[in-house]
Short mmCIF file of C-alpha atoms and ligand atoms in Angstrom, two decimals:
data_model
loop_
_atom_site.label_atom_id
_atom_site.label_comp_id
_atom_site.label_asym_id
_atom_site.label_seq_id
_atom_site.Cartn_x
_atom_site.Cartn_y
_atom_site.Cartn_z
CA MET A 45 -28.46 -13.83 26.31
CA ASN A 46 -24.78 -12.44 26.59
CA LEU A 47 -23.54 -8.94 25.31
CA TYR A 48 -21.78 -10.53 22.99
CA GLU A 49 -24.90 -12.85 21.67
CA GLN A 50 -27.05 -9.57 21.43
CA LYS A 51 -24.86 -7.23 19.62
CA TRP A 52 -24.39 -10.34 16.84
CA ASN A 53 -28.07 -10.61 16.92
CA GLU A 54 -28.72 -6.55 16.70
CA LEU A 55 -26.11 -6.58 13.86
CA ALA A 56 -27.73 -9.45 12.02
CA ASP A 57 -31.36 -7.98 12.00
CA ILE A 58 -30.01 -4.79 10.37
CA LYS A 59 -28.22 -6.76 7.81
CA ASP A 60 -31.77 -8.63 7.29
CA GLU A 61 -33.47 -5.38 6.98
CA LEU A 62 -30.56 -4.15 4.34
CA ALA A 63 -31.10 -6.86 2.82
CA GLN A 64 -35.00 -6.53 2.27
CA ARG A 65 -34.23 -3.05 0.52
CA ASP A 66 -31.71 -5.00 -1.65
CA TRP A 67 -28.78 -2.81 -0.47
CA PHE A 68 -25.99 -5.51 -0.82
CA MET A 69 -25.89 -6.63 -4.75
CA GLY A 70 -23.04 -8.66 -5.71
CA THR A 71 -21.75 -9.26 -2.04
CA SER A 72 -21.04 -5.54 -1.63
CA GLY A 73 -21.40 -4.01 1.33
CA ASN A 74 -20.11 -4.52 5.23
CA LEU A 75 -21.54 -3.59 8.79
CA ALA A 76 -19.68 -3.27 12.28
CA ILE A 77 -20.96 -3.06 15.43
CA LYS A 78 -18.95 -2.31 18.74
CA VAL A 79 -19.38 -4.86 21.38
CA SER A 80 -20.30 -1.86 23.97
CA ASP A 81 -19.09 1.46 24.30
CA THR A 82 -15.79 0.58 26.61
CA SER A 83 -14.68 -1.92 24.48
CA SER A 84 -12.37 -1.96 21.82
CA HIS A 85 -13.36 -4.82 19.87
CA PHE A 86 -16.73 -5.11 17.63
CA TYR A 87 -18.05 -7.55 15.16
CA VAL A 88 -17.52 -6.58 11.43
CA THR A 89 -18.81 -8.91 8.34
CA ALA A 90 -17.24 -11.96 6.94
CA SER A 91 -15.57 -10.69 3.46
CA GLY A 92 -16.99 -11.57 0.27
CA LYS A 93 -20.45 -13.21 1.84
CA ASP A 94 -23.60 -13.03 0.18
CA LYS A 95 -24.94 -10.70 2.98
CA LYS A 96 -28.51 -11.61 1.88
CA GLN A 97 -28.34 -14.94 4.04
CA ARG A 98 -28.42 -15.20 7.76
CA THR A 99 -25.80 -17.44 8.64
CA ASN A 100 -23.30 -18.37 11.78
CA GLU A 101 -20.57 -17.48 10.08
CA ASP A 102 -21.24 -13.61 9.25
CA PHE A 103 -19.44 -11.89 11.93
CA LEU A 104 -16.27 -11.90 13.11
CA LEU A 105 -14.69 -10.11 16.30
CA VAL A 106 -11.86 -8.17 15.73
CA ASN A 107 -9.50 -5.44 17.27
CA LEU A 108 -8.98 -1.69 16.30
CA GLU A 109 -6.33 -2.75 14.06
CA GLY A 110 -9.09 -4.55 12.77
CA LEU A 111 -7.50 -8.17 12.96
CA PRO A 112 -9.55 -11.20 14.68
CA VAL A 113 -9.45 -11.90 18.14
CA GLU A 114 -10.43 -15.16 18.60
CA ASP A 115 -9.70 -18.38 16.30
CA THR A 116 -11.37 -18.30 12.69
CA ASN A 117 -11.32 -19.20 9.20
CA LEU A 118 -13.23 -16.26 8.53
CA LYS A 119 -11.93 -13.37 6.85
CA PRO A 120 -13.04 -9.53 8.08
CA SER A 121 -14.09 -6.92 5.35
CA ALA A 122 -12.00 -5.77 3.13
CA GLU A 123 -13.07 -2.62 4.10
CA THR A 124 -13.04 -3.34 7.73
CA LEU A 125 -9.82 -0.68 7.94
CA LEU A 126 -12.96 1.96 7.82
CA HIS A 127 -14.93 0.94 10.56
CA SER A 128 -11.88 0.54 12.69
CA ALA A 129 -11.12 4.34 11.92
CA ILE A 130 -14.85 5.21 13.03
CA TYR A 131 -14.01 3.16 16.37
CA ARG A 132 -10.71 5.03 16.96
CA GLN A 133 -11.52 8.42 16.34
CA SER A 134 -15.15 8.62 17.94
CA ASN A 135 -17.74 7.33 20.28
CA ALA A 136 -19.68 5.78 17.48
CA GLY A 137 -21.00 2.22 18.27
CA CYS A 138 -22.18 0.69 15.12
CA SER A 139 -20.87 1.30 11.27
CA LEU A 140 -22.77 0.79 7.91
CA HIS A 141 -21.46 0.41 4.15
CA VAL A 142 -23.35 0.09 1.47
CA HIS A 143 -23.34 0.15 -2.75
CA THR A 144 -26.77 1.66 -4.30
CA VAL A 145 -27.01 3.05 -7.67
CA ALA A 146 -28.59 6.15 -6.19
CA ASN A 147 -25.45 6.79 -3.75
CA ASN A 148 -22.97 6.00 -6.92
CA VAL A 149 -24.90 8.10 -9.30
CA ILE A 150 -24.62 11.05 -6.79
CA SER A 151 -20.85 10.63 -6.09
CA GLU A 152 -20.21 10.58 -9.38
CA LEU A 153 -22.13 13.34 -10.18
CA TYR A 154 -20.68 15.70 -7.16
CA GLY A 155 -17.39 14.00 -7.32
CA GLU A 156 -15.28 16.96 -8.64
CA ASN A 157 -17.12 18.68 -5.83
CA GLY A 158 -15.54 16.55 -2.95
CA GLN A 159 -18.98 17.17 -1.48
CA VAL A 160 -22.72 17.18 -2.04
CA GLU A 161 -25.17 19.17 -0.06
CA PHE A 162 -28.77 19.11 1.01
CA GLN A 163 -30.69 21.84 1.95
CA ASP A 164 -34.69 22.76 2.67
CA GLN A 165 -35.32 19.08 2.82
CA GLU A 166 -37.34 17.71 6.43
CA LEU A 167 -35.06 14.79 6.11
CA ILE A 168 -31.64 16.44 6.87
CA LYS A 169 -33.72 16.66 10.52
CA ALA A 170 -32.08 13.02 10.65
CA PHE A 171 -28.61 14.22 10.77
CA ASP A 172 -29.99 16.31 13.76
CA LEU A 173 -29.86 19.87 11.44
CA TRP A 174 -33.25 21.86 13.19
CA GLU A 175 -32.29 25.24 11.85
CA GLU A 176 -34.28 26.29 8.63
CA ASP A 177 -31.47 27.17 6.21
CA ALA A 178 -29.42 24.25 7.80
CA VAL A 179 -27.33 22.41 5.00
CA LEU A 180 -26.25 18.98 5.09
CA THR A 181 -22.94 18.67 3.71
CA ILE A 182 -21.85 14.57 2.54
CA PRO A 183 -17.83 14.63 2.04
CA ILE A 184 -16.82 12.56 -1.28
CA ILE A 185 -13.47 11.22 -1.33
CA ASN A 186 -11.79 9.16 -3.81
CA ASN A 187 -11.75 5.34 -4.33
CA TYR A 188 -8.80 4.29 -3.83
CA ALA A 189 -7.65 0.97 -4.44
CA SER A 190 -5.28 0.79 -1.56
CA ILE A 191 -7.79 0.57 1.50
CA PRO A 192 -5.29 2.00 3.94
CA ARG A 193 -4.71 5.21 1.87
CA LEU A 194 -8.74 5.00 1.51
CA ALA A 195 -8.88 4.64 5.10
CA GLU A 196 -6.23 7.64 5.45
CA ALA A 197 -8.76 9.74 3.06
CA PHE A 198 -11.67 8.86 4.62
CA LYS A 199 -10.47 9.52 8.38
CA GLU A 200 -10.63 13.39 7.68
CA HIS A 201 -14.06 13.15 8.39
CA ILE A 202 -14.78 11.57 11.11
CA ASN A 203 -15.10 14.55 13.51
CA SER A 204 -18.40 13.50 15.52
CA ASP A 205 -20.07 10.51 16.64
CA LYS A 206 -22.38 10.54 13.92
CA GLY A 207 -21.67 11.18 10.39
CA ALA A 208 -21.58 9.83 6.80
CA VAL A 209 -19.23 9.88 4.01
CA LEU A 210 -19.38 8.87 0.05
CA ILE A 211 -16.55 7.07 -1.84
CA ARG A 212 -16.47 7.90 -5.64
CA ASN A 213 -18.73 5.53 -7.72
CA HIS A 214 -18.37 2.83 -4.72
CA GLY A 215 -20.64 3.98 -2.11
CA ILE A 216 -21.43 5.16 1.36
CA THR A 217 -20.35 4.29 4.90
CA VAL A 218 -22.25 6.20 8.04
CA TRP A 219 -21.47 5.55 11.51
CA GLY A 220 -24.08 6.68 14.98
CA ARG A 221 -24.26 5.88 18.66
CA ASN A 222 -25.65 2.63 18.13
CA GLY A 223 -27.24 0.83 15.59
CA PHE A 224 -31.02 2.27 15.38
CA GLU A 225 -28.68 5.86 14.51
CA ALA A 226 -26.74 4.26 12.11
CA LYS A 227 -29.58 2.95 10.06
CA LYS A 228 -31.49 6.04 10.52
CA LEU A 229 -28.74 8.01 9.02
CA LEU A 230 -28.50 5.47 6.09
CA GLU A 231 -32.07 5.54 4.99
CA ALA A 232 -32.14 9.45 5.52
CA SER A 233 -28.81 9.29 3.11
CA GLU A 234 -30.50 7.10 0.73
CA PHE A 235 -33.92 9.04 0.80
CA LEU A 236 -31.89 12.28 -0.13
CA PHE A 237 -29.89 10.66 -3.16
CA GLN A 238 -32.98 9.21 -4.73
CA TYR A 239 -34.56 12.77 -4.32
CA LYS A 240 -31.91 14.83 -5.29
CA LEU A 241 -31.40 12.53 -8.35
CA LYS A 242 -35.18 12.58 -9.31
CA LEU A 243 -35.63 15.95 -9.16
CA LEU A 244 -32.45 16.36 -11.31
CA GLN A 245 -34.29 14.13 -13.79
CA LEU A 246 -37.56 16.01 -13.33
CA THR A 247 -36.01 19.73 -13.98
CA GLY A 248 -33.93 18.67 -16.67
CA GLY A 249 -30.74 19.11 -14.07
CA LYS A 250 -31.05 22.22 -12.99
CA ASN A 251 -31.34 21.96 -9.21
C1 LIG B 108 -17.79 -7.09 -4.54
S1 LIG B 108 -18.35 -5.63 -4.05
C2 LIG B 108 -16.36 -5.47 -3.53
C3 LIG B 108 -15.95 -5.18 -2.11
C4 LIG B 108 -16.71 -4.19 -1.46
O1 LIG B 108 -16.88 -2.83 -1.58
C5 LIG B 108 -17.51 -4.32 -0.37
O2 LIG B 108 -18.27 -3.37 -0.16
C6 LIG B 108 -17.58 -5.73 -0.01
O3 LIG B 108 -16.20 -6.26 0.79
P1 LIG B 108 -16.30 -7.28 1.93
O4 LIG B 108 -14.64 -7.58 1.72
O5 LIG B 108 -16.96 -6.49 2.86
O6 LIG B 108 -17.32 -8.13 1.46
ZN1 LIG B 109 -17.34 -1.32 -0.54
#
């Protein structure tokens, strides 16, 4: 198996796992993986597909401008520019975007603050925050209809090879050095969102 096939399969396996969690409702979500650390090409999901299905047309290869680099009828994800921004500004190798009810509700509850914080929660260690009083801050940006405008707002928050950004009433985009790390951060974020919502429900909004 060559490198391209390996990366295709890695992304397809991640897609299957996220689909099992039902994180691709209504064709939402998009995923990307770099072909190698030194390449400026990455696979991205084709736009508008049912990401719960596994097919030979799930991904296409694009450059850092988000343009296909091979002959194809497939259209790159409408949100490819966000993935491009990650690979331009960091050494990340994989980026994942999903819409869930939990990430949408959290983004709306804390949208005016421009960020949501998590403290005293074991799972913030997924973001390498090991200190006892460490705080995980996830930025929340407006859901601009113009994708170039959205990408501009998103770029401000890419300052590490791994991270997460919430898009208000839209979804979350996470990135990591590889597929394993990106999936770990996505799962940890969704755990934290679900935990906070549950706690808010049980305490009548006092947390
Ligand atoms: C029906 S979901 C609206 C578009 C979106 O937010 C998304 O994540 C999926 O778009 P894509 O072009 O990547 O299929
Ligand atoms: Zn989306």
